[in-house]
Coordinates of C-alpha atoms in Angstrom, one line a residue:
X23 CA 82.6 124.9 139.0
X24 CA 85.7 127.0 137.8
X25 CA 85.2 129.9 135.7
X26 CA 87.5 131.5 132.6
X27 CA 90.0 128.1 132.4
X28 CA 92.4 128.3 129.5
X29 CA 92.0 125.2 127.9
X30 CA 95.7 124.8 126.6
X31 CA 97.0 122.2 129.0
X32 CA 93.6 120.3 127.9
X33 CA 94.1 119.6 124.0
X34 CA 97.2 118.1 122.1
X35 CA 97.1 120.9 119.2
X36 CA 98.3 123.2 122.0
X37 CA 95.7 126.0 121.4
X38 CA 94.9 128.5 123.8
X39 CA 91.0 128.5 124.3
X40 CA 89.3 130.0 127.3
X41 CA 86.4 128.0 128.7
X42 CA 83.6 130.3 130.3
X43 CA 82.8 127.6 133.1
X44 CA 85.0 124.3 133.6
X45 CA 83.5 121.6 135.8
X46 CA 86.0 118.3 136.6
X47 CA 83.2 115.0 136.6
X48 CA 84.6 112.7 139.1
X49 CA 81.2 110.4 139.7
X50 CA 78.1 110.1 137.6
X51 CA 75.9 111.5 140.4
X52 CA 77.7 114.9 140.1
X53 CA 77.1 114.9 136.5
X54 CA 73.6 114.2 137.2
X55 CA 73.0 116.8 139.4
X56 CA 74.5 119.3 137.2
X57 CA 72.3 118.7 134.3
X58 CA 69.2 119.9 136.2
X59 CA 70.6 123.2 137.2
X60 CA 69.8 126.7 136.1
X61 CA 73.2 127.5 134.6
X62 CA 73.5 124.1 132.6
X63 CA 70.0 124.4 131.0
X64 CA 71.0 127.8 129.6
X65 CA 74.7 127.3 128.1
X66 CA 76.1 125.1 125.7
X67 CA 78.3 122.2 126.8
X68 CA 80.8 120.1 125.6
X69 CA 82.5 116.7 126.8
X70 CA 86.4 116.6 127.2
X71 CA 88.5 113.4 127.6
X72 CA 92.2 113.7 127.0
X73 CA 91.9 116.7 124.6
X74 CA 93.4 114.4 121.4
X75 CA 90.8 114.4 118.6
X76 CA 89.4 118.1 119.3
X77 CA 90.1 121.2 117.7
X78 CA 89.2 124.9 119.8
X79 CA 88.6 127.2 116.3
X80 CA 87.8 130.1 118.8
X81 CA 89.6 132.1 121.2
X82 CA 86.7 131.4 123.8
X83 CA 84.2 128.8 124.5
X84 CA 81.3 130.6 126.0
X85 CA 79.7 127.6 127.3
X86 CA 80.5 124.6 129.9
X87 CA 83.4 122.2 129.6
X88 CA 82.8 118.8 131.3
X89 CA 85.8 117.5 131.5
X90 CA 85.8 113.5 132.4
X91 CA 87.8 111.9 135.1
X92 CA 86.0 109.3 136.0
X93 CA 88.7 107.1 137.2
X94 CA 88.5 103.1 138.0
X95 CA 89.7 99.7 136.6
X96 CA 87.7 96.8 138.2
X97 CA 87.2 93.2 136.9
X98 CA 83.3 92.7 136.7
X99 CA 83.6 88.9 135.4
X100 CA 85.5 86.0 134.9
X101 CA 86.2 82.6 133.1
X102 CA 88.6 80.0 132.1
X103 CA 88.7 82.0 129.1
X104 CA 87.8 85.9 129.7
X105 CA 87.9 88.4 131.6
X106 CA 85.9 91.9 131.6
X107 CA 86.6 94.8 133.2
X108 CA 84.5 98.1 134.0
X109 CA 86.7 101.3 133.1
X110 CA 86.0 105.0 134.2
X111 CA 85.5 107.2 131.4
X112 CA 88.3 109.2 132.3
X113 CA 91.0 106.4 132.6
X114 CA 93.9 107.5 129.8
X115 CA 93.4 104.8 127.0
X116 CA 97.4 104.1 127.5
X117 CA 96.5 103.3 131.2
X118 CA 93.9 100.9 130.3
X119 CA 96.5 99.2 127.6
X120 CA 99.2 99.1 130.2
X121 CA 96.9 97.4 132.8
X122 CA 96.2 94.6 130.3
X123 CA 99.7 94.0 129.6
X124 CA 100.7 93.3 133.0
X125 CA 97.9 91.4 133.8
X126 CA 98.5 89.3 130.3
X127 CA 94.7 90.2 129.3
X128 CA 94.6 90.0 125.2
X129 CA 92.7 92.1 123.0
X130 CA 94.1 95.9 123.5
X131 CA 97.7 95.6 122.4
X132 CA 97.3 96.6 118.6
X133 CA 95.9 99.8 120.1
X134 CA 98.7 100.7 122.0
X135 CA 100.0 104.4 122.4
X136 CA 96.3 105.9 121.1
X137 CA 96.0 109.1 123.2
X138 CA 92.8 109.9 124.5
X139 CA 90.3 108.6 127.5
X140 CA 88.6 105.4 127.6
X141 CA 85.0 107.7 127.8
X142 CA 86.0 109.4 123.8
X143 CA 87.2 106.0 122.5
X144 CA 83.5 104.7 121.9
X145 CA 82.8 108.0 120.2
X146 CA 84.9 107.2 117.0
X147 CA 85.3 103.6 117.7
X148 CA 88.7 104.3 117.7
X149 CA 91.0 101.5 115.8
X150 CA 94.5 100.6 114.6
X151 CA 96.7 97.7 112.9
X152 CA 93.3 95.7 112.1
X153 CA 91.8 95.8 115.8
X154 CA 88.9 98.0 116.7
X155 CA 87.0 99.0 120.0
X156 CA 83.8 97.6 118.9
X157 CA 86.0 94.2 118.8
X158 CA 86.2 94.0 122.6
X159 CA 83.7 96.6 123.8
X160 CA 80.6 94.6 125.5
X161 CA 78.8 97.6 127.0
X162 CA 79.0 101.1 128.6
X163 CA 77.2 103.5 130.6
X164 CA 76.3 107.0 129.0
X165 CA 74.5 109.6 130.9
X166 CA 72.1 111.7 128.8
X167 CA 72.8 115.2 129.3
X168 CA 69.7 116.5 128.4
X169 CA 67.7 114.1 131.2
X170 CA 70.3 113.1 133.7
X171 CA 69.5 109.6 133.1
X172 CA 71.9 106.9 132.9
X173 CA 71.7 104.6 129.6
X174 CA 73.4 101.0 129.9
X175 CA 74.0 100.6 126.4
X176 CA 75.4 97.1 124.3
X177 CA 77.5 96.9 121.7
X178 CA 74.9 96.7 118.9
X179 CA 73.2 99.9 120.3
X180 CA 76.2 101.9 119.7
X181 CA 75.9 101.0 116.2
X182 CA 79.6 101.2 115.1
X183 CA 81.2 101.4 112.1
X184 CA 84.5 102.7 110.7
X185 CA 85.6 105.6 112.8
X186 CA 81.8 106.1 113.9
X187 CA 78.9 105.2 116.0
X188 CA 75.6 106.4 117.4
X189 CA 77.4 108.9 119.3
X190 CA 78.2 111.2 116.5
X191 CA 74.5 110.9 115.2
X192 CA 71.2 110.7 117.2
X193 CA 73.0 110.3 120.4
X194 CA 75.4 113.0 120.2
X195 CA 74.4 114.8 123.7
X196 CA 75.6 112.4 126.1
X197 CA 78.4 111.5 128.5
X198 CA 80.0 108.3 128.7
X199 CA 80.7 107.3 132.3
X200 CA 82.3 103.8 131.9
X201 CA 82.9 101.4 129.3
X202 CA 82.7 97.5 129.7
X203 CA 85.0 95.3 127.8
X204 CA 85.8 91.6 127.4
X205 CA 89.5 90.4 127.2
X206 CA 91.4 87.1 126.5
X207 CA 92.9 85.6 129.4
X208 CA 96.6 84.0 128.9
X209 CA 96.8 81.2 126.0
X210 CA 93.1 82.1 125.2
X211 CA 93.9 85.0 122.6
X212 CA 94.6 85.0 118.7
X213 CA 96.9 87.6 117.4
X214 CA 96.4 90.0 114.6
X215 CA 99.4 90.7 112.7
X216 CA 97.4 90.5 109.5
X217 CA 99.1 94.1 108.8
X218 CA 102.5 93.8 107.0
X219 CA 103.9 96.5 108.9
X220 CA 103.8 94.8 112.3
X221 CA 104.8 91.3 110.9
X222 CA 107.8 93.3 109.5
X223 CA 108.6 94.7 112.7
X224 CA 108.4 91.5 114.7
X225 CA 110.5 89.5 112.0
X226 CA 113.0 92.3 112.2
X227 CA 113.1 92.3 116.0
X228 CA 113.5 88.3 115.8
X229 CA 110.3 87.5 117.5
X230 CA 109.3 84.0 117.0
X231 CA 106.5 83.5 119.9
X232 CA 104.1 85.9 119.9
X233 CA 102.7 87.9 123.1
X234 CA 100.8 90.4 123.8
X235 CA 103.7 92.7 124.8
X236 CA 105.9 91.9 121.7
X237 CA 102.7 93.0 119.7
X238 CA 102.2 95.8 121.5
X239 CA 106.1 96.8 121.1
X240 CA 105.8 96.5 117.5
X241 CA 102.9 98.8 117.2
X242 CA 104.5 101.4 119.4
X243 CA 107.6 101.5 117.3
X244 CA 105.4 101.8 114.2
X245 CA 103.3 104.5 115.9
X246 CA 106.6 106.6 116.8
X247 CA 108.2 106.2 113.3
X248 CA 105.0 108.1 111.6
X249 CA 103.2 110.2 114.3
X250 CA 104.7 113.1 116.0
X251 CA 104.7 112.8 120.1
X252 CA 101.9 115.4 120.9
X253 CA 103.6 116.4 124.0
X254 CA 106.5 117.7 121.7
X255 CA 104.6 118.5 118.8
X256 CA 100.6 119.8 118.6
X257 CA 98.9 117.6 116.7
X258 CA 95.3 115.3 117.3
X259 CA 96.8 112.5 115.2
X260 CA 94.9 111.8 112.1
X261 CA 93.0 114.9 111.0
X262 CA 91.0 113.3 108.2
X263 CA 89.3 110.3 107.3
X264 CA 90.0 107.8 105.0
X265 CA 87.5 108.4 101.8
X266 CA 84.7 105.8 101.6
X267 CA 83.2 105.7 97.9
X268 CA 81.1 103.4 95.7
X269 CA 82.3 101.5 92.7
X270 CA 80.9 104.0 90.2
X271 CA 83.0 107.0 91.4
X272 CA 86.0 104.3 92.0
X273 CA 85.8 103.5 88.4
X274 CA 85.8 106.9 87.7
X275 CA 88.6 107.8 89.6
X276 CA 90.9 104.8 88.2
X277 CA 90.7 106.1 84.3
X278 CA 92.1 109.1 85.3
X279 CA 94.4 107.5 88.1
X280 CA 95.4 103.9 87.7
X281 CA 97.8 103.6 90.5
X282 CA 95.4 104.9 93.1
X283 CA 95.3 102.5 96.1
X284 CA 91.9 101.2 97.3
X285 CA 90.7 98.8 100.1
X286 CA 87.4 96.7 99.9
X287 CA 84.7 96.8 102.6
X288 CA 82.5 94.3 103.5
X289 CA 79.6 96.3 102.3
X290 CA 81.4 96.5 98.8
X291 CA 82.7 100.1 99.4
X292 CA 85.4 101.2 98.7
X293 CA 88.1 103.0 101.0
X294 CA 90.8 105.3 99.5
X295 CA 93.7 106.2 102.1
X296 CA 93.2 110.2 102.8
X297 CA 97.1 110.3 103.2
X298 CA 97.8 109.3 99.6
X299 CA 95.5 111.9 98.3
X300 CA 96.7 114.6 100.3
X301 CA 100.4 113.5 99.5
X302 CA 99.6 113.5 95.8
X303 CA 98.2 117.0 95.9
X304 CA 101.7 118.0 97.4
X305 CA 100.7 118.7 101.0
X306 CA 103.0 116.1 103.1
X307 CA 105.5 118.4 104.8
X308 CA 104.4 121.7 103.7
X309 CA 103.7 124.3 105.9
X310 CA 102.2 127.5 105.6
X311 CA 103.1 130.1 108.8
X312 CA 102.8 128.0 112.0
X313 CA 100.9 125.0 110.5
X314 CA 101.8 122.2 108.5
X315 CA 101.8 118.8 107.3
X316 CA 104.3 116.5 109.3
X317 CA 106.9 115.1 107.2
X318 CA 106.2 111.3 108.1
X319 CA 102.5 111.0 107.6
X320 CA 100.3 113.4 105.4
X321 CA 97.3 113.0 107.4
X322 CA 98.9 114.4 110.4
X323 CA 98.0 118.5 110.7
X324 CA 100.7 119.9 113.3
X325 CA 100.8 123.1 115.3
X326 CA 104.5 124.4 115.0
X327 CA 103.5 127.6 116.9
X328 CA 100.3 128.9 116.4
X329 CA 97.9 129.9 119.5
X330 CA 95.2 130.2 117.1
X331 CA 93.1 127.2 116.4
X332 CA 91.4 128.8 113.3
X333 CA 95.0 128.9 111.8
X334 CA 94.8 125.2 111.9
X335 CA 91.2 124.9 110.6
X336 CA 92.0 127.5 107.6
X337 CA 94.8 125.1 106.5
X338 CA 92.6 122.0 106.8
X339 CA 90.4 123.3 104.2
X340 CA 92.8 124.4 101.6
X341 CA 93.9 120.7 102.0
X342 CA 90.4 119.4 101.5
X343 CA 89.9 121.9 98.8
X344 CA 92.7 120.8 96.7
X345 CA 91.9 116.9 97.1
X346 CA 88.4 118.1 96.0
X347 CA 89.7 119.8 93.0
X348 CA 92.1 117.1 91.8
X349 CA 90.2 114.0 92.8
X350 CA 86.4 115.1 93.2
X351 CA 86.4 113.6 96.9
X352 CA 85.5 116.1 99.8
X353 CA 87.8 114.3 102.9
X354 CA 85.7 114.7 106.5
X355 CA 87.3 115.7 109.2
X356 CA 88.0 112.9 111.8
X357 CA 89.3 115.7 114.3
X358 CA 86.1 117.5 116.0
X359 CA 86.0 121.0 115.5
X360 CA 84.6 123.4 118.4
X361 CA 83.7 127.1 117.1

């Protein structure tokens, strides 16, 4: 266990915050022993993966940071059509996608270039370009940070929905040690290119026969054109969730804003793109001091030089208030705020 560790290298916002205690968890047994220790029982704690969806809003975190560094990618079952992989929670998501591309396994190509770790992916059910983790996840191993007990959980038990899961609600205090995913073998995969932007890029590149590599390359081109590289500009990707509203609220909004875009969900609710709301409020490309909204994507709050996470939180709060004042919609943060 390390003490007084600067968390700047461990978060993509490039915010300096000190962890009172810092533990690199490299195997489940190590964590199970730690959970029963006196220091763990008397301190708050949080689990840190790649730090790509977190904002440290205070200069010091007085608790214990558990850094997920459980490694490994192994085949656990295989048949003519499918291959199941068990992946350590500390494996970088981009490493897993690269492994699948190298071995011809289909299912993750639309999720290329997403930052973070495998263990963090189920928490918000990561997704992009029409594909979500829940489409391929079979099960996972979670460790209860209250009792130290391991629990195998099925896809259904994770209660996945749009950028949501049971781990954001009644099972917040768990550590995801590994994830098992089921992928398609070569020749057995159906590609998802329903998003017009992917199809357009593929056409522009002259791709006539789809492969997982060609789709992943198209996705990477799109992501790089819209999102800043966190190694070069501090950010956590989309700071806000899209707004989910009911039919009555949508009808009222459409009267005042007839051009408002909307997507229909299976349950009948409406999804309003948060980027559209933010842009209409004049925040795209706007900066206040060392914090601003990225020029090419209104959902991205970027750190242009602040070392203080509260600056970022205060800036995002002003955006949220403006959207509420104009549209009556209270945007939810997609980024986890640690105070």
